[in-house]
Short mmCIF file of C-alpha atoms in Angstrom, two decimals:
data_model
loop_
_atom_site.label_atom_id
_atom_site.label_comp_id
_atom_site.label_asym_id
_atom_site.label_seq_id
_atom_site.Cartn_x
_atom_site.Cartn_y
_atom_site.Cartn_z
CA UNK A 783 39.64 16.19 7.82
CA UNK A 784 40.17 15.19 11.48
CA UNK A 785 43.58 14.06 12.17
CA UNK A 786 44.67 11.79 15.01
CA UNK A 787 48.35 11.49 15.29
CA UNK A 788 50.24 8.89 17.33
CA UNK A 789 53.76 9.71 18.06
CA UNK A 790 55.41 6.47 17.01
CA UNK A 791 54.46 3.85 14.45
CA UNK A 792 56.82 1.20 16.01
CA UNK A 793 58.36 1.13 19.44
CA UNK A 794 60.53 -1.47 21.10
CA UNK A 795 60.98 -1.45 24.85
CA UNK A 796 62.42 -3.67 27.53
CA UNK A 797 60.64 -5.23 30.33
CA UNK A 798 60.23 -3.03 33.44
CA UNK A 799 60.59 0.22 31.44
CA UNK A 800 58.10 3.02 31.81
CA UNK A 801 56.57 3.67 28.36
CA UNK A 802 54.64 6.63 27.12
CA UNK A 803 52.40 6.52 23.97
CA UNK A 804 51.35 9.84 22.81
CA UNK A 805 48.15 10.82 20.88
CA UNK A 806 47.13 14.24 19.51
CA UNK A 807 44.02 15.30 17.79
CA UNK A 808 43.46 18.53 15.94
CA UNK A 809 39.65 18.93 15.86
CA UNK A 810 39.04 20.11 19.55
CA UNK A 811 37.17 16.79 20.31
CA UNK A 812 36.17 16.34 23.92
CA UNK A 813 36.45 12.46 23.93
CA UNK A 814 39.48 10.53 23.54
CA UNK A 815 40.18 6.74 23.67
CA UNK A 816 42.92 4.21 24.07
CA UNK A 817 42.44 0.75 22.54
CA UNK A 818 44.76 -2.33 22.17
CA UNK A 819 44.38 -4.76 19.40
CA UNK A 820 45.50 -8.33 19.49
CA UNK A 821 44.99 -11.14 17.11
CA UNK A 822 41.82 -13.02 17.66
CA UNK A 823 40.71 -10.48 20.39
CA UNK A 824 39.71 -7.45 18.25
CA UNK A 825 39.92 -4.01 19.74
CA UNK A 826 39.63 -3.62 23.57
CA UNK A 827 38.99 -0.44 25.42
CA UNK A 828 41.74 0.48 27.95
CA UNK A 829 40.95 3.92 29.04
CA UNK A 830 39.01 6.93 27.86
CA UNK A 831 38.50 10.66 28.73
CA UNK A 832 35.71 13.01 28.29
CA UNK A 833 37.52 16.26 29.19
CA UNK A 834 40.71 17.52 30.45
CA UNK A 835 42.06 15.74 33.50
CA UNK A 836 39.14 13.43 33.41
CA UNK A 837 39.69 9.52 32.88
CA UNK A 838 37.71 6.59 33.10
CA UNK A 839 38.54 2.78 32.88
CA UNK A 840 37.60 0.59 30.10
CA UNK A 841 37.63 -3.01 29.91
CA UNK A 842 41.33 -3.71 30.48
CA UNK A 843 42.84 -0.85 32.47
CA UNK A 844 45.24 -3.01 34.57
CA UNK A 845 48.85 -2.27 34.02
CA UNK A 846 48.07 1.21 32.31
CA UNK A 847 47.39 4.66 33.31
CA UNK A 848 46.58 7.74 31.28
CA UNK A 849 47.04 11.49 31.33
CA UNK A 850 45.07 14.25 29.77
CA UNK A 851 46.57 17.69 30.76
CA UNK A 852 45.50 19.34 27.51
CA UNK A 853 42.32 18.69 25.49
CA UNK A 854 44.19 17.68 22.32
CA UNK A 855 46.59 15.28 23.93
CA UNK A 856 45.91 11.91 25.54
CA UNK A 857 48.78 9.86 26.83
CA UNK A 858 48.83 6.26 27.68
CA UNK A 859 51.36 5.18 30.35
CA UNK A 860 52.80 1.71 30.93
CA UNK A 861 54.34 2.20 34.37
CA UNK A 862 56.48 -1.09 34.18
CA UNK A 863 56.23 -2.67 30.72
CA UNK A 864 55.69 -6.46 30.47
CA UNK A 865 55.80 -8.79 27.59
CA UNK A 866 52.05 -9.35 27.66
CA UNK A 867 51.71 -5.72 26.79
CA UNK A 868 53.16 -6.38 23.45
CA UNK A 869 50.39 -5.26 21.11
CA UNK A 870 49.04 -2.68 18.61
CA UNK A 871 47.85 0.44 20.32
CA UNK A 872 45.19 2.62 18.88
CA UNK A 873 44.15 6.12 19.88
CA UNK A 874 40.83 7.51 18.91
CA UNK A 875 38.86 10.73 19.35
CA UNK A 876 35.20 11.84 18.90
CA UNK A 877 33.21 15.00 19.41
CA UNK A 878 31.11 15.60 22.60
CA UNK A 879 28.24 13.32 23.16
CA UNK A 880 25.10 14.81 21.75
CA UNK A 881 22.13 12.95 20.74
CA UNK A 882 24.25 9.85 19.69
CA UNK A 883 25.62 9.23 16.30
CA UNK A 884 29.13 10.56 16.85
CA UNK A 885 31.94 9.31 14.72
CA UNK A 886 35.21 7.85 16.13
CA UNK A 887 38.40 8.86 14.46
CA UNK A 888 41.39 6.67 14.74
CA UNK A 889 45.10 7.21 14.49
CA UNK A 890 47.39 4.91 12.64
CA UNK A 891 48.33 2.88 15.71
CA UNK A 892 51.54 2.11 17.46
CA UNK A 893 53.01 -1.39 17.34
CA UNK A 894 54.75 -1.88 20.74
CA UNK A 895 57.14 -4.69 21.30
CA UNK A 896 58.16 -5.32 24.93
CA UNK A 897 61.22 -7.71 25.14
CA UNK B 319 25.92 -2.14 26.79
CA UNK B 320 24.71 -3.91 23.73
CA UNK B 321 27.07 -6.39 22.00
CA UNK B 322 27.23 -7.55 18.47
CA UNK B 323 27.76 -10.89 16.71
CA UNK B 324 29.21 -11.21 13.41
CA UNK B 325 30.50 -14.19 11.17
CA UNK B 326 34.25 -14.56 11.50
CA UNK B 327 34.91 -14.42 7.71
CA UNK B 328 33.28 -14.04 4.34
CA UNK B 329 34.35 -14.21 0.64
CA UNK B 330 32.79 -12.10 -2.13
CA UNK B 331 33.55 -12.11 -5.74
CA UNK B 332 34.88 -8.78 -7.22
CA UNK B 333 32.12 -6.67 -8.64
CA UNK B 334 29.37 -8.42 -6.80
CA UNK B 335 27.57 -7.00 -3.70
CA UNK B 336 29.00 -7.82 -0.33
CA UNK B 337 26.39 -8.38 2.36
CA UNK B 338 27.81 -8.33 5.87
CA UNK B 339 25.29 -9.37 8.59
CA UNK B 340 25.45 -8.30 12.18
CA UNK B 341 23.22 -9.28 15.29
CA UNK B 342 22.72 -6.86 18.06
CA UNK B 343 19.62 -8.37 19.89
CA UNK B 344 20.16 -6.41 23.09
CA UNK B 345 20.21 -3.03 21.49
CA UNK B 346 18.32 -0.30 23.19
CA UNK B 347 16.07 2.17 21.56
CA UNK B 348 18.44 5.19 21.42
CA UNK B 349 21.64 3.27 20.54
CA UNK B 350 23.21 3.72 17.14
CA UNK B 351 24.61 0.99 15.00
CA UNK B 352 28.00 1.78 13.40
CA UNK B 353 30.21 0.10 10.87
CA UNK B 354 33.95 0.48 10.70
CA UNK B 355 36.47 -1.38 8.64
CA UNK B 356 40.19 -1.96 9.26
CA UNK B 357 42.73 -2.57 6.46
CA UNK B 358 45.78 -4.36 7.62
CA UNK B 359 48.15 -2.22 9.68
CA UNK B 360 45.89 0.84 9.64
CA UNK B 361 43.44 2.28 12.26
CA UNK B 362 39.74 1.52 11.71
CA UNK B 363 37.84 3.76 9.27
CA UNK B 364 34.28 4.93 9.70
CA UNK B 365 31.83 3.60 6.97
CA UNK B 366 28.42 4.28 8.06
CA UNK B 367 25.93 4.55 11.04
CA UNK B 368 22.20 4.51 11.68
CA UNK B 369 19.54 4.40 14.25
CA UNK B 370 16.24 3.12 12.79
CA UNK B 371 16.07 4.06 9.05
CA UNK B 372 18.21 2.56 6.26
CA UNK B 373 21.20 4.67 5.41
CA UNK B 374 23.27 5.05 2.35
CA UNK B 375 26.37 6.95 1.53
CA UNK B 376 29.15 6.96 -1.03
CA UNK B 377 30.81 3.97 0.48
CA UNK B 378 27.89 1.58 1.62
CA UNK B 379 24.29 0.93 2.51
CA UNK B 380 23.12 -0.05 6.00
CA UNK B 381 19.83 -1.92 6.42
CA UNK B 382 18.50 -2.11 9.88
CA UNK B 383 15.58 -4.43 10.65
CA UNK B 384 12.34 -3.07 11.90
CA UNK B 385 12.88 -4.53 15.50
CA UNK B 386 16.51 -3.17 15.29
CA UNK B 387 17.96 -6.49 16.47
CA UNK B 388 20.11 -6.93 13.29
CA UNK B 389 21.59 -5.14 10.48
CA UNK B 390 23.32 -5.65 7.17
CA UNK B 391 26.09 -3.61 5.62
CA UNK B 392 26.07 -3.73 1.87
CA UNK B 393 28.97 -2.84 -0.35
CA UNK B 394 27.28 -2.70 -3.70
CA UNK B 395 30.11 -3.41 -6.07
CA UNK B 396 33.05 -4.94 -4.07
CA UNK B 397 36.50 -4.26 -5.16
CA UNK B 398 39.83 -5.81 -4.16
CA UNK B 399 40.45 -2.64 -1.98
CA UNK B 400 37.45 -3.61 0.09
CA UNK B 401 39.25 -6.62 1.52
CA UNK B 402 39.31 -5.71 5.24
CA UNK B 403 38.01 -6.48 8.61
CA UNK B 404 34.54 -5.04 9.20
CA UNK B 405 33.32 -4.13 12.56
CA UNK B 406 29.66 -3.82 13.59
CA UNK B 407 29.51 -1.71 16.71
CA UNK B 408 26.68 -0.52 18.95
CA UNK B 409 27.55 2.75 20.68
CA UNK B 410 27.47 2.23 24.51
CA UNK B 411 26.99 4.57 27.21
CA UNK B 412 28.49 8.05 26.88
CA UNK B 413 29.91 7.67 23.36
CA UNK B 414 31.84 4.48 24.23
CA UNK B 415 32.34 2.09 21.40
CA UNK B 416 33.06 -1.59 22.01
CA UNK B 417 34.56 -3.55 19.22
CA UNK B 418 34.34 -7.29 18.77
CA UNK B 419 36.57 -9.36 16.51
CA UNK B 420 34.64 -8.38 13.28
CA UNK B 421 34.23 -10.04 9.90
CA UNK B 422 37.19 -10.60 7.77
CA UNK B 423 35.99 -9.96 4.18
CA UNK B 424 38.08 -11.28 1.28
CA UNK B 425 37.18 -10.00 -2.04
CA UNK B 426 38.23 -12.58 -4.63
CA UNK B 427 39.25 -11.62 -8.24
#
């Protein structure tokens, strides 16, 4: 089975701190994604990557950056954490685009609290 | 990118079929419809997907209308463990998936 592992289940940080959320997948997937989930808003796409060193903005990239130095690892970076970035962060991966119909595999999520 | 519309919440009696509707009226011809579910505090889990034909697997059935503007996820014999939020998603460009707020399904004993 595909495994998508997020480094922390719960994280508490202070306003202004630089925060790194790490995600690793073990199935050699080309595509990786970061979402955040908030009550009443569902999942919203922050950033995604189709290949090493590639990144593209999703719907809500402001305040975030990403890094993909290796195929299996996709990091989400909060340069200066703010309280409105308190949220559940979900990482996902999928195989390379083919004819469509590729599944998305999710990690268990990181609940980040910014105080 | 096509967007989807789902009811906010639904109830279903345990043992009965749960039918979850989804509208995706702006879907294009080569876009797949996916269903995922999320149990509290876990990441979303894949259920099923389809393009034009109805699909069935060990978890559920997916019925897609002929014009592809709507679909229904069917859980044939709902159990308490099926209580979750169910997301209907149309795959966007280049394998992007856009989730809405989904349908919160409560299975009642």
